[in-house]
């Protein structure tokens, strides 16, 4: 071996003893025959070279009462509501970290269930999915099959939130296989869409969707401040206004719905390449990740679609959704 490889071997051995085997620096010094200060220098060097990657996991406190209220009100399997005093710009990052922890726990725990193990996972696109992936640290790698749920938005301004890159990152995290949708999210008309759906690779991806055990999705709004498609430059204000005029309050995977959870904007849906809601409703575990009170209408509509099984959000957003649901029920009863 060269001197350089000897050095790398020594740094790796010292780092492993300290971080994985819980040896003290004094114990390591005796093992390798150097001083305690020498061990400290070796540990510092291992971090500088990237041999050690340290992540500080901040405690992510959640509200049990809001979880229970959301589950009871909307018939959810589960909910995770982040209690946080963080600035607004950090809330989605922390909600994403909470979603990452929850997702990996569900995947890892399912492996002990035999026939019920999660093997096929679908994922959408967007900032919430990216933040979740940033916080994802799988306890062990698993041969999962990951399928991209919607066509590409193909945005040059934020390429890392597009469907193909999001799906690839999830597959890489677990060491799994990725099934892509090599097509745009929106096409010119229904004829073009129907033609593309005959392509072999797309047919294979849609067949894989039919077998999903889990799906991870964001929830988009129909107003500029809550629409990922608008922020990505894929839609403009006029297009959003047309969609809102048809009753839309939000979307999941590019499928727009109204406040009652019914699909709308059907002309647009006919030229959208995405997972059908009928498929999503059959998936045993659909985890939706969304944050911010600006999405209260979109989340309320999403929870009424029958698609979402688990909601992961923040406390102000959860309270806004519950308040909106209560006010609408009061208006409906009064009417």
mmCIF file of C-alpha atoms in Angstrom:
data_model
loop_
_atom_site.group_PDB
_atom_site.id
_atom_site.type_symbol
_atom_site.label_atom_id
_atom_site.label_comp_id
_atom_site.label_asym_id
_atom_site.label_seq_id
_atom_site.Cartn_x
_atom_site.Cartn_y
_atom_site.Cartn_z
ATOM 1 C CA UNK A 1 0.000 0.000 0.000
ATOM 2 C CA UNK A 2 1.087 3.573 -0.560
ATOM 3 C CA UNK A 3 1.644 6.010 2.268
ATOM 4 C CA UNK A 4 -1.554 7.798 1.273
ATOM 5 C CA UNK A 5 -3.717 4.671 1.485
ATOM 6 C CA UNK A 6 -2.072 3.796 4.824
ATOM 7 C CA UNK A 7 -3.089 7.213 6.126
ATOM 8 C CA UNK A 8 -6.665 6.799 4.933
ATOM 9 C CA UNK A 9 -6.865 3.356 6.516
ATOM 10 C CA UNK A 10 -5.620 4.733 9.852
ATOM 11 C CA UNK A 11 -8.057 7.678 9.777
ATOM 12 C CA UNK A 12 -10.959 5.360 8.981
ATOM 13 C CA UNK A 13 -9.999 2.934 11.744
ATOM 14 C CA UNK A 14 -9.723 5.709 14.332
ATOM 15 C CA UNK A 15 -13.032 7.280 13.273
ATOM 16 C CA UNK A 16 -14.777 3.898 13.391
ATOM 17 C CA UNK A 17 -13.470 3.166 16.888
ATOM 18 C CA UNK A 18 -14.517 6.571 18.179
ATOM 19 C CA UNK A 19 -17.881 7.153 16.469
ATOM 20 C CA UNK A 20 -19.150 3.594 15.998
ATOM 21 C CA UNK A 21 -17.503 1.566 18.763
ATOM 22 C CA UNK A 22 -17.663 4.339 21.410
ATOM 23 C CA UNK A 23 -13.980 4.035 22.332
ATOM 24 C CA UNK A 24 -12.570 6.997 24.253
ATOM 25 C CA UNK A 25 -9.679 8.934 22.748
ATOM 26 C CA UNK A 26 -7.437 7.589 25.499
ATOM 27 C CA UNK A 27 -8.395 3.980 24.669
ATOM 28 C CA UNK A 28 -7.753 4.579 20.963
ATOM 29 C CA UNK A 29 -4.367 6.101 21.779
ATOM 30 C CA UNK A 30 -3.363 2.859 23.513
ATOM 31 C CA UNK A 31 -4.649 0.730 20.633
ATOM 32 C CA UNK A 32 -2.747 2.538 17.871
ATOM 33 C CA UNK A 33 0.234 3.710 19.915
ATOM 34 C CA UNK A 34 -0.062 7.494 19.668
ATOM 35 C CA UNK A 35 -0.787 10.253 22.165
ATOM 36 C CA UNK A 36 -4.323 11.346 23.059
ATOM 37 C CA UNK A 37 -3.731 14.679 21.294
ATOM 38 C CA UNK A 38 -2.626 12.682 18.248
ATOM 39 C CA UNK A 39 -5.962 10.859 18.230
ATOM 40 C CA UNK A 40 -7.767 14.198 18.414
ATOM 41 C CA UNK A 41 -5.834 15.445 15.381
ATOM 42 C CA UNK A 42 -6.654 12.250 13.446
ATOM 43 C CA UNK A 43 -10.384 12.647 14.207
ATOM 44 C CA UNK A 44 -10.285 16.259 13.057
ATOM 45 C CA UNK A 45 -8.501 15.218 9.864
ATOM 46 C CA UNK A 46 -11.075 12.464 9.168
ATOM 47 C CA UNK A 47 -13.853 15.078 9.290
ATOM 48 C CA UNK A 48 -11.917 17.470 7.056
ATOM 49 C CA UNK A 49 -11.481 14.744 4.419
ATOM 50 C CA UNK A 50 -15.167 13.819 4.526
ATOM 51 C CA UNK A 51 -14.549 10.354 5.965
ATOM 52 C CA UNK A 52 -16.935 11.268 8.785
ATOM 53 C CA UNK A 53 -20.272 12.944 8.106
ATOM 54 C CA UNK A 54 -21.850 14.317 11.286
ATOM 55 C CA UNK A 55 -25.530 15.288 11.366
ATOM 56 C CA UNK A 56 -27.126 17.006 14.331
ATOM 57 C CA UNK A 57 -30.744 15.892 14.636
ATOM 58 C CA UNK A 58 -32.761 18.578 16.400
ATOM 59 C CA UNK A 59 -35.625 17.255 18.501
ATOM 60 C CA UNK A 60 -38.835 17.355 16.503
ATOM 61 C CA UNK A 61 -41.652 17.743 18.991
ATOM 62 C CA UNK A 62 -45.179 16.955 17.860
ATOM 63 C CA UNK A 63 -48.701 17.640 19.127
ATOM 64 C CA UNK A 64 -50.608 14.561 20.242
ATOM 65 C CA UNK A 65 -53.895 16.452 20.637
ATOM 66 C CA UNK A 66 -53.789 17.911 17.113
ATOM 67 C CA UNK A 67 -52.815 14.523 15.711
ATOM 68 C CA UNK A 68 -55.825 12.916 17.378
ATOM 69 C CA UNK A 69 -58.166 15.683 16.211
ATOM 70 C CA UNK A 70 -57.024 15.417 12.597
ATOM 71 C CA UNK A 71 -57.337 11.632 12.647
ATOM 72 C CA UNK A 72 -60.833 11.749 14.101
ATOM 73 C CA UNK A 73 -62.095 14.590 11.895
ATOM 74 C CA UNK A 74 -60.784 13.219 8.596
ATOM 75 C CA UNK A 75 -60.507 9.477 9.191
ATOM 76 C CA UNK A 76 -56.727 9.427 8.808
ATOM 77 C CA UNK A 77 -54.510 6.492 9.738
ATOM 78 C CA UNK A 78 -52.098 8.886 11.419
ATOM 79 C CA UNK A 79 -50.938 12.491 11.516
ATOM 80 C CA UNK A 80 -47.749 14.239 12.592
ATOM 81 C CA UNK A 81 -48.005 17.887 13.634
ATOM 82 C CA UNK A 82 -44.755 19.722 14.272
ATOM 83 C CA UNK A 83 -44.574 21.994 17.316
ATOM 84 C CA UNK A 84 -42.058 24.611 16.346
ATOM 85 C CA UNK A 85 -41.105 28.171 17.188
ATOM 86 C CA UNK A 86 -38.799 28.332 14.167
ATOM 87 C CA UNK A 87 -38.913 31.245 11.699
ATOM 88 C CA UNK A 88 -41.326 30.707 8.787
ATOM 89 C CA UNK A 89 -38.509 30.016 6.341
ATOM 90 C CA UNK A 90 -37.334 27.046 8.450
ATOM 91 C CA UNK A 91 -40.725 25.460 9.120
ATOM 92 C CA UNK A 92 -40.873 23.443 5.901
ATOM 93 C CA UNK A 93 -37.327 22.213 6.479
ATOM 94 C CA UNK A 94 -38.292 20.913 9.920
ATOM 95 C CA UNK A 95 -41.570 19.437 8.656
ATOM 96 C CA UNK A 96 -39.514 17.706 5.956
ATOM 97 C CA UNK A 97 -37.173 16.283 8.604
ATOM 98 C CA UNK A 98 -40.196 15.049 10.563
ATOM 99 C CA UNK A 99 -41.578 13.442 7.398
ATOM 100 C CA UNK A 100 -38.223 11.792 6.688
ATOM 101 C CA UNK A 101 -38.057 10.269 10.152
ATOM 102 C CA UNK A 102 -41.651 9.058 9.972
ATOM 103 C CA UNK A 103 -41.291 7.645 6.453
ATOM 104 C CA UNK A 104 -38.152 5.666 7.224
ATOM 105 C CA UNK A 105 -39.696 4.285 10.410
ATOM 106 C CA UNK A 106 -42.738 3.037 8.513
ATOM 107 C CA UNK A 107 -40.566 1.481 5.808
ATOM 108 C CA UNK A 108 -38.147 -0.165 8.222
ATOM 109 C CA UNK A 109 -40.871 -1.465 10.538
ATOM 110 C CA UNK A 110 -42.783 -2.939 7.615
ATOM 111 C CA UNK A 111 -39.880 -5.257 6.808
ATOM 112 C CA UNK A 112 -40.701 -7.341 9.867
ATOM 113 C CA UNK A 113 -44.245 -7.835 8.581
ATOM 114 C CA UNK A 114 -43.304 -10.292 5.819
ATOM 115 C CA UNK A 115 -45.969 -10.094 3.124
ATOM 116 C CA UNK A 116 -46.862 -6.550 4.238
ATOM 117 C CA UNK A 117 -43.334 -5.180 3.733
ATOM 118 C CA UNK A 118 -43.144 -1.934 1.788
ATOM 119 C CA UNK A 119 -41.428 -2.695 -1.506
ATOM 120 C CA UNK A 120 -42.836 -0.203 -4.050
ATOM 121 C CA UNK A 121 -42.911 3.511 -3.222
ATOM 122 C CA UNK A 122 -44.257 6.292 -5.416
ATOM 123 C CA UNK A 123 -43.137 9.898 -5.002
ATOM 124 C CA UNK A 124 -44.313 13.205 -6.455
ATOM 125 C CA UNK A 125 -42.231 16.363 -6.778
ATOM 126 C CA UNK A 126 -41.733 19.764 -5.182
ATOM 127 C CA UNK A 127 -40.120 21.577 -2.289
ATOM 128 C CA UNK A 128 -41.760 19.509 0.440
ATOM 129 C CA UNK A 129 -40.427 16.298 -1.119
ATOM 130 C CA UNK A 130 -36.970 17.823 -1.473
ATOM 131 C CA UNK A 131 -36.922 18.902 2.180
ATOM 132 C CA UNK A 132 -37.992 15.421 3.215
ATOM 133 C CA UNK A 133 -35.176 13.862 1.186
ATOM 134 C CA UNK A 134 -32.644 16.256 2.705
ATOM 135 C CA UNK A 135 -33.539 14.884 6.122
ATOM 136 C CA UNK A 136 -33.723 11.219 5.092
ATOM 137 C CA UNK A 137 -31.136 8.987 6.778
ATOM 138 C CA UNK A 138 -32.277 5.367 6.241
ATOM 139 C CA UNK A 139 -31.369 3.057 9.102
ATOM 140 C CA UNK A 140 -30.469 0.448 6.488
ATOM 141 C CA UNK A 141 -30.525 0.241 2.720
ATOM 142 C CA UNK A 142 -33.332 -1.756 1.148
ATOM 143 C CA UNK A 143 -34.008 -2.899 -2.439
ATOM 144 C CA UNK A 144 -37.066 -0.669 -2.853
ATOM 145 C CA UNK A 145 -38.673 0.080 -6.203
ATOM 146 C CA UNK A 146 -39.283 3.819 -6.563
ATOM 147 C CA UNK A 147 -41.711 5.155 -9.151
ATOM 148 C CA UNK A 148 -42.056 8.754 -10.335
ATOM 149 C CA UNK A 149 -45.747 9.631 -9.990
ATOM 150 C CA UNK A 150 -46.087 12.570 -12.372
ATOM 151 C CA UNK A 151 -44.519 13.829 -15.548
ATOM 152 C CA UNK A 152 -41.654 16.267 -15.499
ATOM 153 C CA UNK A 153 -42.247 19.957 -14.838
ATOM 154 C CA UNK A 154 -38.889 20.578 -16.529
ATOM 155 C CA UNK A 155 -38.133 23.792 -14.694
ATOM 156 C CA UNK A 156 -34.682 25.270 -15.241
ATOM 157 C CA UNK A 157 -34.966 27.560 -12.203
ATOM 158 C CA UNK A 158 -35.348 24.720 -9.661
ATOM 159 C CA UNK A 159 -34.307 21.429 -11.326
ATOM 160 C CA UNK A 160 -33.725 19.656 -8.001
ATOM 161 C CA UNK A 161 -37.455 19.680 -7.173
ATOM 162 C CA UNK A 162 -38.564 18.073 -10.450
ATOM 163 C CA UNK A 163 -40.008 14.569 -10.484
ATOM 164 C CA UNK A 164 -37.090 12.651 -12.043
ATOM 165 C CA UNK A 165 -34.492 14.089 -9.659
ATOM 166 C CA UNK A 166 -36.722 13.588 -6.611
ATOM 167 C CA UNK A 167 -37.397 9.946 -7.547
ATOM 168 C CA UNK A 168 -33.703 9.297 -8.223
ATOM 169 C CA UNK A 169 -32.661 10.748 -4.860
ATOM 170 C CA UNK A 170 -35.119 8.531 -2.996
ATOM 171 C CA UNK A 171 -33.926 5.453 -4.900
ATOM 172 C CA UNK A 172 -30.302 6.357 -4.190
ATOM 173 C CA UNK A 173 -31.018 6.808 -0.475
ATOM 174 C CA UNK A 174 -32.205 3.204 -0.163
ATOM 175 C CA UNK A 175 -30.107 1.671 -2.924
ATOM 176 C CA UNK A 176 -33.222 0.794 -4.897
ATOM 177 C CA UNK A 177 -34.419 0.841 -8.495
ATOM 178 C CA UNK A 178 -36.151 3.837 -10.072
ATOM 179 C CA UNK A 179 -39.005 3.838 -12.596
ATOM 180 C CA UNK A 180 -39.249 7.169 -14.394
ATOM 181 C CA UNK A 181 -42.031 8.898 -16.314
ATOM 182 C CA UNK A 182 -40.166 10.138 -19.373
ATOM 183 C CA UNK A 183 -42.813 12.679 -20.357
ATOM 184 C CA UNK A 184 -43.904 16.214 -19.477
ATOM 185 C CA UNK A 185 -46.591 16.783 -16.867
ATOM 186 C CA UNK A 186 -48.801 18.701 -19.313
ATOM 187 C CA UNK A 187 -49.141 18.065 -23.042
ATOM 188 C CA UNK A 188 -51.044 19.850 -25.800
ATOM 189 C CA UNK A 189 -54.210 17.771 -25.758
ATOM 190 C CA UNK A 190 -55.751 14.439 -24.778
ATOM 191 C CA UNK A 191 -54.708 12.834 -28.071
ATOM 192 C CA UNK A 192 -51.033 13.500 -27.384
ATOM 193 C CA UNK A 193 -51.432 12.178 -23.836
ATOM 194 C CA UNK A 194 -53.117 8.980 -24.971
ATOM 195 C CA UNK A 195 -50.388 8.416 -27.538
ATOM 196 C CA UNK A 196 -47.603 8.840 -24.981
ATOM 197 C CA UNK A 197 -49.287 6.446 -22.567
ATOM 198 C CA UNK A 198 -48.799 3.688 -25.132
ATOM 199 C CA UNK A 199 -45.006 3.975 -24.848
ATOM 200 C CA UNK A 200 -43.447 0.891 -23.244
ATOM 201 C CA UNK A 201 -41.507 2.701 -20.498
ATOM 202 C CA UNK A 202 -44.552 4.722 -19.448
ATOM 203 C CA UNK A 203 -46.765 1.635 -19.438
ATOM 204 C CA UNK A 204 -44.262 -0.108 -17.169
ATOM 205 C CA UNK A 205 -44.229 2.837 -14.755
ATOM 206 C CA UNK A 206 -48.027 3.003 -14.612
ATOM 207 C CA UNK A 207 -48.190 -0.743 -14.038
ATOM 208 C CA UNK A 208 -45.735 -0.320 -11.159
ATOM 209 C CA UNK A 209 -47.967 2.399 -9.678
ATOM 210 C CA UNK A 210 -50.814 -0.090 -9.502
ATOM 211 C CA UNK A 211 -48.727 -2.179 -7.082
ATOM 212 C CA UNK A 212 -47.590 0.631 -4.775
ATOM 213 C CA UNK A 213 -47.382 -0.035 -1.050
ATOM 214 C CA UNK A 214 -46.638 3.593 -0.195
ATOM 215 C CA UNK A 215 -46.830 6.988 -1.884
ATOM 216 C CA UNK A 216 -45.177 10.238 -0.797
ATOM 217 C CA UNK A 217 -46.802 13.420 -2.065
ATOM 218 C CA UNK A 218 -46.879 17.153 -1.584
ATOM 219 C CA UNK A 219 -50.040 19.249 -1.686
ATOM 220 C CA UNK A 220 -50.086 22.241 -3.991
ATOM 221 C CA UNK A 221 -52.412 25.230 -3.765
ATOM 222 C CA UNK A 222 -54.362 27.045 -6.461
ATOM 223 C CA UNK A 223 -53.164 30.510 -5.437
ATOM 224 C CA UNK A 224 -49.737 31.936 -6.302
ATOM 225 C CA UNK A 225 -48.477 31.948 -2.708
ATOM 226 C CA UNK A 226 -49.296 28.250 -2.280
ATOM 227 C CA UNK A 227 -48.698 26.808 -5.757
ATOM 228 C CA UNK A 228 -45.470 24.972 -6.467
ATOM 229 C CA UNK A 229 -46.273 24.945 -10.183
ATOM 230 C CA UNK A 230 -46.550 28.752 -10.102
ATOM 231 C CA UNK A 231 -43.314 29.220 -8.122
ATOM 232 C CA UNK A 232 -41.516 26.925 -10.553
ATOM 233 C CA UNK A 233 -42.672 29.079 -13.475
ATOM 234 C CA UNK A 234 -44.735 26.252 -14.972
ATOM 235 C CA UNK A 235 -48.032 28.161 -14.647
ATOM 236 C CA UNK A 236 -48.830 31.870 -14.589
ATOM 237 C CA UNK A 237 -51.435 33.839 -12.621
ATOM 238 C CA UNK A 238 -53.941 33.781 -15.473
ATOM 239 C CA UNK A 239 -53.783 29.984 -15.703
ATOM 240 C CA UNK A 240 -54.234 29.682 -11.954
ATOM 241 C CA UNK A 241 -57.217 32.030 -12.131
ATOM 242 C CA UNK A 242 -58.842 29.819 -14.766
ATOM 243 C CA UNK A 243 -58.320 26.769 -12.552
ATOM 244 C CA UNK A 244 -59.754 28.570 -9.509
ATOM 245 C CA UNK A 245 -62.781 29.617 -11.550
ATOM 246 C CA UNK A 246 -63.516 25.907 -11.944
ATOM 247 C CA UNK A 247 -63.547 25.474 -8.180
ATOM 248 C CA UNK A 248 -59.982 24.260 -7.640
ATOM 249 C CA UNK A 249 -58.322 24.855 -4.263
ATOM 250 C CA UNK A 250 -55.305 22.572 -4.661
ATOM 251 C CA UNK A 251 -53.650 19.642 -6.380
ATOM 252 C CA UNK A 252 -51.898 16.365 -5.690
ATOM 253 C CA UNK A 253 -49.573 15.239 -8.479
ATOM 254 C CA UNK A 254 -51.107 17.799 -10.850
ATOM 255 C CA UNK A 255 -54.681 16.583 -10.276
ATOM 256 C CA UNK A 256 -56.802 19.536 -9.102
ATOM 257 C CA UNK A 257 -59.686 19.189 -6.634
ATOM 258 C CA UNK A 258 -62.216 21.466 -4.987
ATOM 259 C CA UNK A 259 -62.780 22.150 -1.293
ATOM 260 C CA UNK A 260 -64.990 19.059 -1.050
ATOM 261 C CA UNK A 261 -62.274 16.798 -2.461
ATOM 262 C CA UNK A 262 -63.870 16.307 -5.876
ATOM 263 C CA UNK A 263 -61.710 16.393 -9.006
ATOM 264 C CA UNK A 264 -62.138 19.481 -11.162
ATOM 265 C CA UNK A 265 -60.377 21.278 -14.032
ATOM 266 C CA UNK A 266 -61.039 18.136 -16.051
ATOM 267 C CA UNK A 267 -59.941 19.626 -19.393
ATOM 268 C CA UNK A 268 -56.490 20.085 -17.918
ATOM 269 C CA UNK A 269 -56.610 16.654 -16.311
ATOM 270 C CA UNK A 270 -57.262 15.060 -19.722
ATOM 271 C CA UNK A 271 -53.863 16.293 -20.894
ATOM 272 C CA UNK A 272 -51.932 15.621 -17.685
ATOM 273 C CA UNK A 273 -49.550 12.666 -17.420
ATOM 274 C CA UNK A 274 -49.784 11.610 -13.818
ATOM 275 C CA UNK A 275 -50.919 8.847 -11.494
ATOM 276 C CA UNK A 276 -54.742 8.541 -11.531
ATOM 277 C CA UNK A 277 -56.622 9.346 -8.339
ATOM 278 C CA UNK A 278 -58.333 5.978 -8.665
ATOM 279 C CA UNK A 279 -54.909 4.358 -8.300
ATOM 280 C CA UNK A 280 -53.914 6.592 -5.391
ATOM 281 C CA UNK A 281 -57.066 5.769 -3.441
ATOM 282 C CA UNK A 282 -56.072 2.082 -3.477
ATOM 283 C CA UNK A 283 -52.573 2.642 -2.062
ATOM 284 C CA UNK A 284 -52.453 1.383 1.549
ATOM 285 C CA UNK A 285 -50.248 4.246 2.774
ATOM 286 C CA UNK A 286 -50.245 7.719 1.195
ATOM 287 C CA UNK A 287 -48.227 10.255 3.188
ATOM 288 C CA UNK A 288 -48.862 13.912 2.348
ATOM 289 C CA UNK A 289 -46.361 16.565 3.440
ATOM 290 C CA UNK A 290 -47.371 20.234 3.466
ATOM 291 C CA UNK A 291 -46.762 23.262 5.680
ATOM 292 C CA UNK A 292 -47.914 26.848 6.078
ATOM 293 C CA UNK A 293 -51.341 28.373 6.722
ATOM 294 C CA UNK A 294 -51.528 29.536 3.084
ATOM 295 C CA UNK A 295 -52.248 25.906 2.188
ATOM 296 C CA UNK A 296 -55.219 25.443 4.517
ATOM 297 C CA UNK A 297 -57.788 25.278 1.696
ATOM 298 C CA UNK A 298 -55.631 22.943 -0.373
ATOM 299 C CA UNK A 299 -54.996 20.611 2.564
ATOM 300 C CA UNK A 300 -58.671 20.542 3.563
ATOM 301 C CA UNK A 301 -59.646 19.607 0.013
ATOM 302 C CA UNK A 302 -56.868 17.005 -0.145
ATOM 303 C CA UNK A 303 -58.004 15.358 3.089
ATOM 304 C CA UNK A 304 -61.495 15.007 1.597
ATOM 305 C CA UNK A 305 -60.322 13.286 -1.596
ATOM 306 C CA UNK A 306 -59.903 9.900 0.057
ATOM 307 C CA UNK A 307 -56.295 9.773 -1.157
ATOM 308 C CA UNK A 308 -54.360 10.959 1.916
ATOM 309 C CA UNK A 309 -53.871 8.416 4.715
ATOM 310 C CA UNK A 310 -51.255 10.320 6.769
ATOM 311 C CA UNK A 311 -50.755 14.092 6.983
ATOM 312 C CA UNK A 312 -47.482 15.650 8.133
ATOM 313 C CA UNK A 313 -47.663 19.398 8.743
ATOM 314 C CA UNK A 314 -46.978 22.173 11.254
ATOM 315 C CA UNK A 315 -49.110 23.383 14.168
ATOM 316 C CA UNK A 316 -50.375 26.720 12.716
ATOM 317 C CA UNK A 317 -51.327 24.979 9.472
ATOM 318 C CA UNK A 318 -53.123 22.140 11.283
ATOM 319 C CA UNK A 319 -55.120 24.630 13.353
ATOM 320 C CA UNK A 320 -56.005 26.639 10.227
ATOM 321 C CA UNK A 321 -57.254 23.495 8.456
ATOM 322 C CA UNK A 322 -59.379 22.438 11.422
ATOM 323 C CA UNK A 323 -60.790 25.951 11.828
ATOM 324 C CA UNK A 324 -61.655 26.131 8.133
ATOM 325 C CA UNK A 325 -63.343 22.727 8.263
ATOM 326 C CA UNK A 326 -65.409 23.792 11.287
ATOM 327 C CA UNK A 327 -66.454 27.105 9.725
ATOM 328 C CA UNK A 328 -67.526 25.431 6.489
ATOM 329 C CA UNK A 329 -69.529 22.814 8.345
ATOM 330 C CA UNK A 330 -71.264 25.627 10.281
ATOM 331 C CA UNK A 331 -72.119 27.471 7.068
ATOM 332 C CA UNK A 332 -73.447 24.273 5.470
ATOM 333 C CA UNK A 333 -75.642 23.526 8.501
ATOM 334 C CA UNK A 334 -76.891 27.110 8.608
ATOM 335 C CA UNK A 335 -77.718 27.029 4.913
#
